[in-house]
PDB file of C-alpha atoms in Angstrom:
ATOM      1  CA  MET A   1     141.771 115.113  93.387  1.00  0.00           C
ATOM      2  CA  THR A   2     138.905 113.368  94.925  1.00  0.00           C
ATOM      3  CA  GLY A   3     135.073 113.504  95.712  1.00  0.00           C
ATOM      4  CA  LYS A   4     134.661 117.217  94.692  1.00  0.00           C
ATOM      5  CA  LEU A   5     132.257 116.660  92.068  1.00  0.00           C
ATOM      6  CA  GLY A   6     130.155 114.097  94.619  1.00  0.00           C
ATOM      7  CA  LYS A   7     129.833 110.647  96.140  1.00  0.00           C
ATOM      8  CA  VAL A   8     129.346 107.396  93.616  1.00  0.00           C
ATOM      9  CA  LEU A   9     128.119 104.041  94.802  1.00  0.00           C
ATOM     10  CA  VAL A  10     128.642 101.555  92.059  1.00  0.00           C
ATOM     11  CA  VAL A  11     127.208  97.952  92.421  1.00  0.00           C
ATOM     12  CA  GLU A  12     128.738  95.804  90.143  1.00  0.00           C
ATOM     13  CA  ASP A  13     129.542  92.302  90.803  1.00  0.00           C
ATOM     14  CA  GLU A  14     132.644  91.970  87.807  1.00  0.00           C
ATOM     15  CA  PRO A  15     135.685  92.835  90.150  1.00  0.00           C
ATOM     16  CA  LYS A  16     137.109  94.399  86.731  1.00  0.00           C
ATOM     17  CA  VAL A  17     134.714  96.015  85.722  1.00  0.00           C
ATOM     18  CA  GLY A  18     133.717  97.315  89.308  1.00  0.00           C
ATOM     19  CA  ALA A  19     136.961  98.266  89.133  1.00  0.00           C
ATOM     20  CA  PHE A  20     137.488  99.932  85.644  1.00  0.00           C
ATOM     21  CA  ILE A  21     135.018 102.324  87.021  1.00  0.00           C
ATOM     22  CA  HIS A  22     136.047 103.053  90.122  1.00  0.00           C
ATOM     23  CA  GLN A  23     139.554 104.076  89.154  1.00  0.00           C
ATOM     24  CA  GLY A  24     138.020 106.361  86.442  1.00  0.00           C
ATOM     25  CA  LEU A  25     135.693 108.135  88.328  1.00  0.00           C
ATOM     26  CA  VAL A  26     138.102 109.277  91.042  1.00  0.00           C
ATOM     27  CA  GLU A  27     140.691 110.332  88.591  1.00  0.00           C
ATOM     28  CA  ASN A  28     138.248 112.650  87.360  1.00  0.00           C
ATOM     29  CA  GLY A  29     137.766 113.578  90.985  1.00  0.00           C
ATOM     30  CA  TYR A  30     134.727 112.147  92.343  1.00  0.00           C
ATOM     31  CA  GLU A  31     134.080 110.092  95.913  1.00  0.00           C
ATOM     32  CA  VAL A  32     133.561 106.163  94.793  1.00  0.00           C
ATOM     33  CA  VAL A  33     131.974 103.480  97.063  1.00  0.00           C
ATOM     34  CA  LEU A  34     132.055 100.103  95.174  1.00  0.00           C
ATOM     35  CA  VAL A  35     129.977  97.114  96.721  1.00  0.00           C
ATOM     36  CA  ARG A  36     129.302  93.637  95.240  1.00  0.00           C
ATOM     37  CA  ASP A  37     125.248  93.166  95.812  1.00  0.00           C
ATOM     38  CA  ALA A  38     122.392  94.800  96.277  1.00  0.00           C
ATOM     39  CA  GLU A  39     121.874  93.873 100.104  1.00  0.00           C
ATOM     40  CA  THR A  40     125.094  95.610 100.866  1.00  0.00           C
ATOM     41  CA  ALA A  41     123.748  98.257  98.873  1.00  0.00           C
ATOM     42  CA  LEU A  42     120.368  98.517 100.268  1.00  0.00           C
ATOM     43  CA  SER A  43     122.216  98.570 103.593  1.00  0.00           C
ATOM     44  CA  LEU A  44     123.487 101.931 103.170  1.00  0.00           C
ATOM     45  CA  ASP A  45     121.924 105.490 103.619  1.00  0.00           C
ATOM     46  CA  ILE A  46     122.109 106.014  99.784  1.00  0.00           C
ATOM     47  CA  ALA A  47     119.545 109.155  99.391  1.00  0.00           C
ATOM     48  CA  ARG A  48     121.524 111.232 102.286  1.00  0.00           C
ATOM     49  CA  THR A  49     125.156 110.265 101.782  1.00  0.00           C
ATOM     50  CA  TYR A  50     125.068 109.353  97.907  1.00  0.00           C
ATOM     51  CA  SER A  51     125.205 111.524  94.959  1.00  0.00           C
ATOM     52  CA  ILE A  52     124.413 108.929  92.093  1.00  0.00           C
ATOM     53  CA  ALA A  53     124.055 105.425  92.137  1.00  0.00           C
ATOM     54  CA  ILE A  54     125.288 102.695  88.931  1.00  0.00           C
ATOM     55  CA  VAL A  55     123.546  99.820  89.200  1.00  0.00           C
ATOM     56  CA  ASP A  56     124.512  96.672  87.062  1.00  0.00           C
ATOM     57  CA  ILE A  57     121.756  94.169  86.863  1.00  0.00           C
ATOM     58  CA  ASN A  58     123.120  90.583  86.285  1.00  0.00           C
ATOM     59  CA  LEU A  59     123.809  90.831  90.536  1.00  0.00           C
ATOM     60  CA  PRO A  60     123.791  88.205  93.231  1.00  0.00           C
ATOM     61  CA  GLY A  61     120.785  87.106  94.962  1.00  0.00           C
ATOM     62  CA  ILE A  62     118.853  90.592  94.917  1.00  0.00           C
ATOM     63  CA  SER A  63     118.772  91.622  91.031  1.00  0.00           C
ATOM     64  CA  GLY A  64     119.896  95.467  90.268  1.00  0.00           C
ATOM     65  CA  TYR A  65     116.086  96.042  88.961  1.00  0.00           C
ATOM     66  CA  GLU A  66     114.960  94.867  91.760  1.00  0.00           C
ATOM     67  CA  LEU A  67     117.257  97.213  93.878  1.00  0.00           C
ATOM     68  CA  ALA A  68     116.052 100.352  91.583  1.00  0.00           C
ATOM     69  CA  ARG A  69     112.907  99.893  92.463  1.00  0.00           C
ATOM     70  CA  SER A  70     113.501 100.087  96.026  1.00  0.00           C
ATOM     71  CA  LEU A  71     115.719 103.378  95.781  1.00  0.00           C
ATOM     72  CA  ARG A  72     112.729 104.496  93.581  1.00  0.00           C
ATOM     73  CA  LYS A  73     109.838 103.952  96.117  1.00  0.00           C
ATOM     74  CA  ASN A  74     112.399 105.207  98.776  1.00  0.00           C
ATOM     75  CA  ALA A  75     114.109 108.553  97.215  1.00  0.00           C
ATOM     76  CA  PRO A  76     111.830 109.101  93.973  1.00  0.00           C
ATOM     77  CA  GLY A  77     114.142 111.605  93.216  1.00  0.00           C
ATOM     78  CA  PHE A  78     117.633 109.928  93.196  1.00  0.00           C
ATOM     79  CA  PRO A  79     119.709 109.620  89.992  1.00  0.00           C
ATOM     80  CA  ILE A  80     119.924 105.686  89.009  1.00  0.00           C
ATOM     81  CA  LEU A  81     122.323 104.840  85.983  1.00  0.00           C
ATOM     82  CA  ILE A  82     121.517 101.005  85.092  1.00  0.00           C
ATOM     83  CA  LEU A  83     124.490  98.957  83.356  1.00  0.00           C
ATOM     84  CA  SER A  84     123.456  96.082  81.769  1.00  0.00           C
ATOM     85  CA  ALA A  85     125.005  93.507  78.881  1.00  0.00           C
ATOM     86  CA  MET A  86     121.552  92.821  78.154  1.00  0.00           C
ATOM     87  CA  SER A  87     120.341  95.285  75.406  1.00  0.00           C
ATOM     88  CA  SER A  88     116.995  94.292  73.396  1.00  0.00           C
ATOM     89  CA  VAL A  89     114.558  97.256  73.521  1.00  0.00           C
ATOM     90  CA  GLU A  90     112.516  94.840  76.572  1.00  0.00           C
ATOM     91  CA  ASP A  91     115.580  95.118  78.471  1.00  0.00           C
ATOM     92  CA  LYS A  92     115.574  98.615  78.135  1.00  0.00           C
ATOM     93  CA  ILE A  93     112.224  99.462  78.957  1.00  0.00           C
ATOM     94  CA  GLU A  94     112.390  97.000  82.302  1.00  0.00           C
ATOM     95  CA  GLY A  95     114.981  99.133  83.087  1.00  0.00           C
ATOM     96  CA  PHE A  96     113.435 102.263  83.117  1.00  0.00           C
ATOM     97  CA  ASN A  97     110.271 100.655  84.235  1.00  0.00           C
ATOM     98  CA  SER A  98     112.769 100.014  87.509  1.00  0.00           C
ATOM     99  CA  GLY A  99     112.901 103.526  88.028  1.00  0.00           C
ATOM    100  CA  ALA A 100     116.243 103.888  86.577  1.00  0.00           C
ATOM    101  CA  ASP A 101     117.010 107.345  84.881  1.00  0.00           C
ATOM    102  CA  ASP A 102     119.363 106.311  82.605  1.00  0.00           C
ATOM    103  CA  TYR A 103     120.566 102.803  80.986  1.00  0.00           C
ATOM    104  CA  LEU A 104     123.399 101.684  79.480  1.00  0.00           C
ATOM    105  CA  VAL A 105     124.752  98.422  77.253  1.00  0.00           C
ATOM    106  CA  LYS A 106     128.299  96.439  78.025  1.00  0.00           C
ATOM    107  CA  PRO A 107     130.851  96.628  76.814  1.00  0.00           C
ATOM    108  CA  PHE A 108     130.732 101.075  77.323  1.00  0.00           C
ATOM    109  CA  ASP A 109     133.190 103.556  77.137  1.00  0.00           C
ATOM    110  CA  PHE A 110     134.144 105.157  79.776  1.00  0.00           C
ATOM    111  CA  LEU A 111     133.712 108.874  78.546  1.00  0.00           C
ATOM    112  CA  GLU A 112     130.220 107.537  77.996  1.00  0.00           C
ATOM    113  CA  LEU A 113     129.694 106.577  80.936  1.00  0.00           C
ATOM    114  CA  LEU A 114     131.281 109.890  82.540  1.00  0.00           C
ATOM    115  CA  ALA A 115     128.904 112.147  80.226  1.00  0.00           C
ATOM    116  CA  ARG A 116     125.821 110.690  80.912  1.00  0.00           C
ATOM    117  CA  LEU A 117     126.892 110.276  84.803  1.00  0.00           C
ATOM    118  CA  GLN A 118     127.560 114.069  84.834  1.00  0.00           C
ATOM    119  CA  ALA A 119     123.883 114.815  82.775  1.00  0.00           C
ATOM    120  CA  LEU A 120     121.982 112.966  85.298  1.00  0.00           C
ATOM    121  CA  LEU A 121     124.179 115.160  88.346  1.00  0.00           C
ATOM    122  CA  ARG A 122     123.134 118.619  86.233  1.00  0.00           C
ATOM    123  CA  ARG A 123     119.140 117.455  85.818  1.00  0.00           C
ATOM    124  CA  THR A 124     119.302 116.298  89.615  1.00  0.00           C
ATOM    125  CA  ALA A 125     120.527 119.787  90.586  1.00  0.00           C
ATOM    126  CA  GLN A 126     118.614 121.566  88.264  1.00  0.00           C
ATOM    127  CA  THR A 127     115.298 119.643  89.625  1.00  0.00           C
ATOM    128  CA  THR A 128     116.588 120.679  92.849  1.00  0.00           C
ATOM    129  CA  GLU A 129     116.908 123.869  92.210  1.00  0.00           C
ATOM    130  CA  ALA A 130     113.406 123.900  90.967  1.00  0.00           C
ATOM    131  CA  LYS A 131     111.484 122.516  93.949  1.00  0.00           C
ATOM    132  CA  SER A 132     107.922 123.973  93.747  1.00  0.00           C
ATOM    133  CA  GLU A 133     108.191 124.431  90.453  1.00  0.00           C
ATOM    134  CA  VAL A 134     104.712 123.490  88.600  1.00  0.00           C
ATOM    135  CA  LEU A 135     104.348 122.797  84.859  1.00  0.00           C
ATOM    136  CA  LYS A 136     100.756 123.667  83.368  1.00  0.00           C
ATOM    137  CA  VAL A 137      99.156 122.955  79.485  1.00  0.00           C
ATOM    138  CA  ALA A 138      95.419 122.794  79.735  1.00  0.00           C
ATOM    139  CA  ASP A 139      94.520 120.514  82.353  1.00  0.00           C
ATOM    140  CA  LEU A 140      97.242 118.731  82.776  1.00  0.00           C
ATOM    141  CA  GLU A 141      99.591 119.698  85.896  1.00  0.00           C
ATOM    142  CA  ILE A 142     103.043 118.592  86.847  1.00  0.00           C
ATOM    143  CA  ASN A 143     105.232 119.358  90.339  1.00  0.00           C
ATOM    144  CA  LEU A 144     108.589 119.327  89.363  1.00  0.00           C
ATOM    145  CA  PHE A 145     109.794 118.691  92.773  1.00  0.00           C
ATOM    146  CA  SER A 146     107.112 116.411  94.346  1.00  0.00           C
ATOM    147  CA  PHE A 147     106.942 114.188  90.965  1.00  0.00           C
ATOM    148  CA  GLU A 148     102.871 114.664  91.323  1.00  0.00           C
ATOM    149  CA  VAL A 149     101.032 114.424  88.043  1.00  0.00           C
ATOM    150  CA  THR A 150      96.948 115.258  87.856  1.00  0.00           C
ATOM    151  CA  ARG A 151      94.985 115.631  84.867  1.00  0.00           C
ATOM    152  CA  GLY A 152      91.920 117.942  86.151  1.00  0.00           C
ATOM    153  CA  ASN A 153      91.079 116.050  89.657  1.00  0.00           C
ATOM    154  CA  THR A 154      92.481 112.393  88.551  1.00  0.00           C
ATOM    155  CA  LYS A 155      95.949 111.909  89.815  1.00  0.00           C
ATOM    156  CA  ILE A 156      98.311 110.294  87.449  1.00  0.00           C
ATOM    157  CA  PRO A 157     101.479 107.532  88.304  1.00  0.00           C
ATOM    158  CA  LEU A 158     104.179 108.041  86.157  1.00  0.00           C
ATOM    159  CA  THR A 159     107.546 105.960  86.112  1.00  0.00           C
ATOM    160  CA  GLN A 160     110.407 108.499  86.402  1.00  0.00           C
ATOM    161  CA  LYS A 161     111.506 108.157  82.586  1.00  0.00           C
ATOM    162  CA  GLU A 162     107.978 109.211  81.755  1.00  0.00           C
ATOM    163  CA  PHE A 163     107.594 111.721  84.513  1.00  0.00           C
ATOM    164  CA  GLN A 164     111.145 112.995  82.340  1.00  0.00           C
ATOM    165  CA  LEU A 165     109.699 112.288  79.179  1.00  0.00           C
ATOM    166  CA  LEU A 166     106.134 114.418  79.813  1.00  0.00           C
ATOM    167  CA  ALA A 167     107.869 117.405  81.884  1.00  0.00           C
ATOM    168  CA  TYR A 168     110.127 117.537  78.633  1.00  0.00           C
ATOM    169  CA  LEU A 169     107.208 117.706  75.968  1.00  0.00           C
ATOM    170  CA  MET A 170     105.011 120.383  78.711  1.00  0.00           C
ATOM    171  CA  ARG A 171     108.459 122.795  78.468  1.00  0.00           C
ATOM    172  CA  ASN A 172     108.088 122.237  74.615  1.00  0.00           C
ATOM    173  CA  ALA A 173     104.526 122.326  74.368  1.00  0.00           C
ATOM    174  CA  GLY A 174     103.083 123.703  71.152  1.00  0.00           C
ATOM    175  CA  LYS A 175     105.978 122.214  69.393  1.00  0.00           C
ATOM    176  CA  ILE A 176     106.468 119.191  67.440  1.00  0.00           C
ATOM    177  CA  LEU A 177     110.053 117.661  68.745  1.00  0.00           C
ATOM    178  CA  LYS A 178     111.978 115.008  66.633  1.00  0.00           C
ATOM    179  CA  ARG A 179     112.096 112.006  67.807  1.00  0.00           C
ATOM    180  CA  SER A 180     116.102 112.482  67.830  1.00  0.00           C
ATOM    181  CA  GLN A 181     115.861 115.163  69.336  1.00  0.00           C
ATOM    182  CA  ILE A 182     113.455 113.733  72.250  1.00  0.00           C
ATOM    183  CA  ALA A 183     116.302 110.629  72.487  1.00  0.00           C
ATOM    184  CA  LYS A 184     119.266 113.529  72.899  1.00  0.00           C
ATOM    185  CA  ASP A 185     117.806 115.847  75.279  1.00  0.00           C
ATOM    186  CA  VAL A 186     115.645 113.325  77.513  1.00  0.00           C
ATOM    187  CA  TRP A 187     117.581 110.003  77.090  1.00  0.00           C
ATOM    188  CA  ASP A 188     121.060 112.248  76.881  1.00  0.00           C
ATOM    189  CA  ILE A 189     123.993 111.477  74.465  1.00  0.00           C
ATOM    190  CA  SER A 190     124.504 108.569  72.131  1.00  0.00           C
ATOM    191  CA  PHE A 191     121.087 106.908  72.445  1.00  0.00           C
ATOM    192  CA  ASP A 192     119.579 104.574  69.510  1.00  0.00           C
ATOM    193  CA  THR A 193     117.187 106.331  68.266  1.00  0.00           C
ATOM    194  CA  GLY A 194     117.087 102.974  65.688  1.00  0.00           C
ATOM    195  CA  THR A 195     114.888 101.625  68.094  1.00  0.00           C
ATOM    196  CA  ASN A 196     111.345 102.183  69.195  1.00  0.00           C
ATOM    197  CA  VAL A 197     111.857 103.295  72.751  1.00  0.00           C
ATOM    198  CA  ILE A 198     110.837 106.258  72.479  1.00  0.00           C
ATOM    199  CA  ASP A 199     107.420 105.374  70.474  1.00  0.00           C
ATOM    200  CA  VAL A 200     107.077 103.191  73.083  1.00  0.00           C
ATOM    201  CA  TYR A 201     106.957 105.773  76.209  1.00  0.00           C
ATOM    202  CA  ILE A 202     104.724 107.933  73.463  1.00  0.00           C
ATOM    203  CA  ASN A 203     102.639 105.273  73.761  1.00  0.00           C
ATOM    204  CA  PHE A 204     102.819 104.732  77.782  1.00  0.00           C
ATOM    205  CA  LEU A 205     101.829 108.770  78.429  1.00  0.00           C
ATOM    206  CA  ARG A 206      99.282 108.489  76.214  1.00  0.00           C
ATOM    207  CA  LYS A 207      97.499 105.538  77.776  1.00  0.00           C
ATOM    208  CA  LYS A 208      97.987 107.196  81.577  1.00  0.00           C
ATOM    209  CA  ILE A 209      97.716 111.089  80.352  1.00  0.00           C
ATOM    210  CA  ASP A 210      95.008 110.920  77.617  1.00  0.00           C
ATOM    211  CA  ARG A 211      92.874 107.707  78.158  1.00  0.00           C
ATOM    212  CA  GLY A 212      89.339 108.910  78.922  1.00  0.00           C
ATOM    213  CA  PHE A 213      89.737 112.163  78.587  1.00  0.00           C
ATOM    214  CA  GLU A 214      87.658 113.888  75.691  1.00  0.00           C
ATOM    215  CA  HIS A 215      90.632 116.487  74.539  1.00  0.00           C
ATOM    216  CA  LYS A 216      94.098 114.941  73.688  1.00  0.00           C
ATOM    217  CA  LEU A 217      96.856 116.461  74.628  1.00  0.00           C
ATOM    218  CA  ILE A 218      99.575 114.220  72.929  1.00  0.00           C
ATOM    219  CA  HIS A 219      99.661 114.777  69.216  1.00  0.00           C
ATOM    220  CA  THR A 220     101.537 112.903  66.551  1.00  0.00           C
ATOM    221  CA  GLN A 221     103.265 114.810  63.220  1.00  0.00           C
ATOM    222  CA  THR A 222     104.158 111.429  60.494  1.00  0.00           C
ATOM    223  CA  GLY A 223     107.356 111.585  59.795  1.00  0.00           C
ATOM    224  CA  VAL A 224     108.381 113.954  62.150  1.00  0.00           C
ATOM    225  CA  GLY A 225     107.754 112.951  65.982  1.00  0.00           C
ATOM    226  CA  TYR A 226     105.746 114.102  68.984  1.00  0.00           C
ATOM    227  CA  GLY A 227     104.185 117.443  70.717  1.00  0.00           C
ATOM    228  CA  LEU A 228     102.226 118.637  73.155  1.00  0.00           C
ATOM    229  CA  LYS A 229      99.067 120.794  72.410  1.00  0.00           C
ATOM    230  CA  PRO A 230      96.782 122.556  74.544  1.00  0.00           C
ATOM    231  CA  HIS A 231      94.188 123.175  72.535  1.00  0.00           C
TER     232      HIS A 231
END
């Protein structure tokens, strides 16, 4: 069974880790191309040829962060999963701001990597099917296919993870969502809810979505979580 579930680009310079990922994915039905550096990856027609990219951060030459930024610029909806031995909140935030959809810390269990990859592919398929779907809350509007965000007449640039978080809040407008629920549904499985990454991203959104507008959309319920309220 090879390649039935999609074609995965793995950018990993550690031979043992690369071989481990390659073998595991092939055994689970994926076609896999393994490269050792970002320069080689950038020479490929990634967005048209591959279903997803798994990218290490510490690569020779161009870093995984820069590779993710380049991929995101050229293919806004292409799914990127970052691997890294760096586990601080700041490292994760830099990874997400570089364009990653998910961030997995080394060492990792292969089953978790597989589950996160499957979740990203499902989400991408759902977004592609949505195509022209637009979400609206008050004067805030996002297009799930073009990734455009506007409030009133103002266009608002968001990173990939900010966009995913905002779309989730908009789909659940009027509800206060627990931090653990947001972590599970936006960051997928086994996200470390003991960190303040969710709070940091809510603050990112507040600065972009609410700053300068009289009516504030993003609300906090102390001790519970966050929500988007149209009124």
